[in-house]
Each structure stands twice: as structure tokens, then as C-alpha cells.
Short mmCIF file of the C-alpha atoms (twelve columns), coordinates in Angstrom:
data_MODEL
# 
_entry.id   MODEL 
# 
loop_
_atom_site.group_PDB 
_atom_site.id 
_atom_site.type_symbol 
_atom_site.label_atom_id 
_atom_site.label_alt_id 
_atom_site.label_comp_id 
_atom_site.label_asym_id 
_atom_site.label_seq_id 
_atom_site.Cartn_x 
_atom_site.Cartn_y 
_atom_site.Cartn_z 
_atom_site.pdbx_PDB_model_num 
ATOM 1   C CA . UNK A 1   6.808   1.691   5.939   1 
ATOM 2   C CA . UNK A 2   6.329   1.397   2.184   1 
ATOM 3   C CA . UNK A 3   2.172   1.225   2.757   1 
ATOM 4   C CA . UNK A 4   1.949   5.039   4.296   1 
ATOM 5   C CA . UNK A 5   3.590   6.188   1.596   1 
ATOM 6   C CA . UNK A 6   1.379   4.105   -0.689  1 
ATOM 7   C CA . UNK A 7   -1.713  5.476   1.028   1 
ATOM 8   C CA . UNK A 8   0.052   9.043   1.134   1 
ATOM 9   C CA . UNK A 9   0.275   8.906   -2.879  1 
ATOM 10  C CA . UNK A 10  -3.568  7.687   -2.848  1 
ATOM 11  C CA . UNK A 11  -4.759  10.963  -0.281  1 
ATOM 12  C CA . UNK A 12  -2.798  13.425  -2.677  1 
ATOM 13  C CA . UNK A 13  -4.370  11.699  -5.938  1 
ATOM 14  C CA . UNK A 14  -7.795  11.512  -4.827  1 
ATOM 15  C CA . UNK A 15  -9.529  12.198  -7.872  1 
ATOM 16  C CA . UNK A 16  -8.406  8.706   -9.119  1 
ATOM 17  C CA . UNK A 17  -10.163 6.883   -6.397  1 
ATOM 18  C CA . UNK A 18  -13.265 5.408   -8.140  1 
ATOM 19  C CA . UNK A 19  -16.290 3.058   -7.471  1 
ATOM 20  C CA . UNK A 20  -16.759 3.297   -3.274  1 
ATOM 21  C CA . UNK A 21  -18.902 1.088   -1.606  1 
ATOM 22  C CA . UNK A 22  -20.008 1.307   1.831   1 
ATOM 23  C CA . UNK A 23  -19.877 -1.898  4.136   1 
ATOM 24  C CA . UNK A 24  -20.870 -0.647  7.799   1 
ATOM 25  C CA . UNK A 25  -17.316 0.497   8.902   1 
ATOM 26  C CA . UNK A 26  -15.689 -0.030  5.871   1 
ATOM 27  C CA . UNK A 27  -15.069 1.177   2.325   1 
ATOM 28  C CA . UNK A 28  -14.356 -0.808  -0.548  1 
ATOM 29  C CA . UNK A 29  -12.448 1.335   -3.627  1 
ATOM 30  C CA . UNK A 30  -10.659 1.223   -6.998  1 
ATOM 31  C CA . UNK A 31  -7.601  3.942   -7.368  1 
ATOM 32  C CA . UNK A 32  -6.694  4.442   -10.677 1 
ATOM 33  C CA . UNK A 33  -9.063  1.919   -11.965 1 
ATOM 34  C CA . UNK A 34  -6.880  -0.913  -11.032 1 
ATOM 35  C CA . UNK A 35  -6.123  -1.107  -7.598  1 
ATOM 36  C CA . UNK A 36  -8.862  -3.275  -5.609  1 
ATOM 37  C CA . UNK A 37  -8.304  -2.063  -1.674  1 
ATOM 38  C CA . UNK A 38  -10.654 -1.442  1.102   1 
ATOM 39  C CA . UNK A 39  -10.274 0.618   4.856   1 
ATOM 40  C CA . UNK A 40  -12.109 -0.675  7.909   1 
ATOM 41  C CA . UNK A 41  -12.562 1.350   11.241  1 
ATOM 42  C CA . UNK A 42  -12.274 -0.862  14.187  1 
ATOM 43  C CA . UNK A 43  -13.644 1.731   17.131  1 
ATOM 44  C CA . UNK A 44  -11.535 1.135   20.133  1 
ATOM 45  C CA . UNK A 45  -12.070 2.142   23.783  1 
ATOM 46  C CA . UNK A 46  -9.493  4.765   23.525  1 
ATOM 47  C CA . UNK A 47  -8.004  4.714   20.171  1 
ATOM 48  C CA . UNK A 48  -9.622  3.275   16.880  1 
ATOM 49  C CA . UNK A 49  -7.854  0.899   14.472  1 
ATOM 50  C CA . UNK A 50  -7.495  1.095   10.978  1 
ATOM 51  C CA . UNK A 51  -7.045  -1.708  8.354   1 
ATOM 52  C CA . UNK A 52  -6.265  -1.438  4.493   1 
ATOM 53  C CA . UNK A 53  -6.720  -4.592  2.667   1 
ATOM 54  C CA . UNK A 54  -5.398  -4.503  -0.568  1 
ATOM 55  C CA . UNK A 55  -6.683  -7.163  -3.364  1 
ATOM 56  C CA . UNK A 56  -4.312  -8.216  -6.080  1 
ATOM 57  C CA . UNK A 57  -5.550  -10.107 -9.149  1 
ATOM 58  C CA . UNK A 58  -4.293  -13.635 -9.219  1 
ATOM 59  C CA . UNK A 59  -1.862  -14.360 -11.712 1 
ATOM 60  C CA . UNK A 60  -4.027  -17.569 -13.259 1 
ATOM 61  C CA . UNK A 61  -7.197  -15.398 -12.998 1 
ATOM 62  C CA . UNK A 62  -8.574  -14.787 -16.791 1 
ATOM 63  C CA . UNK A 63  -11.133 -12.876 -15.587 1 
ATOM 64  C CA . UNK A 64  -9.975  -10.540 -12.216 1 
ATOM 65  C CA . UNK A 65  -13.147 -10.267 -9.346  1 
ATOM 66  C CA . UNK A 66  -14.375 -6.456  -9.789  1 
ATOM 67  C CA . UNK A 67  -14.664 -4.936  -6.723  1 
ATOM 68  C CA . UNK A 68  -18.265 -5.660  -6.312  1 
ATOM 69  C CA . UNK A 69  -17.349 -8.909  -5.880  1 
ATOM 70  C CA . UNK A 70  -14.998 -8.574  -3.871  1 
ATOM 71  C CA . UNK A 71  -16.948 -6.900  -1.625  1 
ATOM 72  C CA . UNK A 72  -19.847 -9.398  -1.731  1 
ATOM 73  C CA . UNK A 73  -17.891 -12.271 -1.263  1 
ATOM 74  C CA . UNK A 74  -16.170 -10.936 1.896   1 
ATOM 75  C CA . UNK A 75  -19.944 -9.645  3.394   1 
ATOM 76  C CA . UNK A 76  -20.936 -13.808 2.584   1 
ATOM 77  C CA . UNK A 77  -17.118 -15.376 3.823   1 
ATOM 78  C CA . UNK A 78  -16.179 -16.664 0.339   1 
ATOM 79  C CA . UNK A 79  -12.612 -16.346 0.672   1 
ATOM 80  C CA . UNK A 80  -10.568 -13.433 -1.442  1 
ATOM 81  C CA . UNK A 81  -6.800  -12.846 -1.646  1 
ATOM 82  C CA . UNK A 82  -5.261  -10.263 0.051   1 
ATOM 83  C CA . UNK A 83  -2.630  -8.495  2.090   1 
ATOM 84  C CA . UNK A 84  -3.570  -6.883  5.446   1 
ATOM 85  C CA . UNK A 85  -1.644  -3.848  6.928   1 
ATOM 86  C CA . UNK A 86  -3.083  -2.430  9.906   1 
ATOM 87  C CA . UNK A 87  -2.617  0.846   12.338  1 
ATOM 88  C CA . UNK A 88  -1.948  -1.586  15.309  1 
ATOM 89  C CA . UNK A 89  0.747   -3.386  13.589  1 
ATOM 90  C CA . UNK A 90  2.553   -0.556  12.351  1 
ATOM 91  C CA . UNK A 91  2.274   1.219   15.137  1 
ATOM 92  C CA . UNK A 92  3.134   5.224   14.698  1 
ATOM 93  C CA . UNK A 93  1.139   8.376   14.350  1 
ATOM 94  C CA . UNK A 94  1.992   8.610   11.073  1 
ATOM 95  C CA . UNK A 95  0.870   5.627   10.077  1 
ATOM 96  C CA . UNK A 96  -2.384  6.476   12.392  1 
ATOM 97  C CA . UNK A 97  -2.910  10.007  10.775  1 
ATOM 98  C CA . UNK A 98  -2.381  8.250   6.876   1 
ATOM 99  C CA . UNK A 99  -5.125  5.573   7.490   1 
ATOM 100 C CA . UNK A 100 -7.559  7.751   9.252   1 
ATOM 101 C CA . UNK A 101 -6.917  10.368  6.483   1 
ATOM 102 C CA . UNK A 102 -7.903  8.198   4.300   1 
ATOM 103 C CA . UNK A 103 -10.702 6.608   5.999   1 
ATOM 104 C CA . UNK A 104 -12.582 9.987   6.250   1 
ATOM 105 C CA . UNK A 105 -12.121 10.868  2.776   1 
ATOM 106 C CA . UNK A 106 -13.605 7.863   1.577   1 
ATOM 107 C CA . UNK A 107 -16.356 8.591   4.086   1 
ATOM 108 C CA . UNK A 108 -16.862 12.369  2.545   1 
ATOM 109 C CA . UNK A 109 -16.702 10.766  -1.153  1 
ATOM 110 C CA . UNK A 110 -19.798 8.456   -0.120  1 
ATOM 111 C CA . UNK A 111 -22.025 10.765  1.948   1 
ATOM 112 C CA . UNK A 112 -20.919 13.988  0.267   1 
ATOM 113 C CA . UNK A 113 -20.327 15.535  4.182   1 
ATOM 114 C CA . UNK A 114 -17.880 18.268  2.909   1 
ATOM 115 C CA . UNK A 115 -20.592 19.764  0.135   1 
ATOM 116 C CA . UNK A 116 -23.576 19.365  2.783   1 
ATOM 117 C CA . UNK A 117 -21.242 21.235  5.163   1 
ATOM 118 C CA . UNK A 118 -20.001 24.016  2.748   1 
ATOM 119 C CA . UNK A 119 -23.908 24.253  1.910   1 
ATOM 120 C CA . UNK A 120 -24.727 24.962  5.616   1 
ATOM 121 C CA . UNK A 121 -22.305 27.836  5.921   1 
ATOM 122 C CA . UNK A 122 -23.075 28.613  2.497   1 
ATOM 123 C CA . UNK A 123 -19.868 28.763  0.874   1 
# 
């Protein structure tokens, strides 16, 4: 499915992912200063689920929603556009691995868990 690869292309170009914000279980980011998406861990009884929402700016929008607001209206229910792909749907490992992949980079670039980490065994 065209979305793993999509995600695959964001894991291996990290350094373009921009502007994280933490929403309980999920993370709200820009890649490549453009792209509005966000990753939500659904914990499961056996196996968690991950979504990616991507955001696309509306075609009659003069000025696009930053991903602030995005994020905001979604935490109050004001409605935003978007397309859902999810590890349930999809279905494989791949897809599983890809998201989760993501997921815990996203959770490193907000609470910094690979430098406190390399600190501890002092590397």
C-alpha cells in the first residue's frame, strides 16, 4: 500500500519532520514543512493499533490551518479534513512495523528518550 511507503520515505527523512506536538497518545507533525499528519496509538489487549491521519489544505482555503490548529480543533471536535489509514485496516506486519516505527520516533523527538538513554550509558 502506497501509505507504508509514504511513511517509509518519512522514517528515512527524519530530519524534515518539524513542529511535534504531543496529544496523550498521539503526535501531531509537519514533514518537510508542508505536510500536516498526525499518529495515534490505540493500546490493544494483545496488539496495539496505529492510525496516521493526514491533513490536506483545502483547495478554497486562502489561508491553510497550521498544525496548531489543527491539533486544537480536533482536542475541542471542530471538524478538520482528513484521510485516515490505519494498522487494522491494512492489515500486515509491514504495515504494523512502518506505523509503530514511526510512532516511536516521534515519541523520541518529543521526550528526547534516545539522548537521556545514550547519557545513562554515557555514550
Amino acid at each position: 500500500m502506497k501509505i507504508v511507503l509514504v511513511l517509509n520515505t518519512i522514517i528515512a527523512q527524519r530530519e524534515k519532520i518539524s513542529n511535534v506536538i504531543p496529544e496523550e497518545n498521539e503526535f501531531y507533525f509537519l514533514y518537510d514543512n508542508k505536510y500536516k499528519w498526525s499518529i495515534k496509538k490505540i493500546l490493544g489487549d494483545w496488539d496495539d493499533e496505529f492510525i496516521v491521519d493526514f491533513f490536506p489544505d483545502a483547495k478554497n482555503e486562502i489561508i491553510p490551518d497550521t498544525i496548531d490548529q489543527i491539533a486544537s480543533n480536533r482536542k475541542w471536535g471542530i471538524k478538520v479534513n482528513y484521510a485516515r489509514y490505519s494498522t487494522k485496516e491494512i492489515g500486515t506486519k509491514e504495515a504494523y512495523e512502518t506505523f509503530k516505527d514511526l510512532y516511536d520516533i516521534l515519541f523520541n523527538v518529543v521526550y528526547g528518550i534516545d539522548d537521556i538513554f545514550n547519557d545513562i550509558i554515557d555514550i
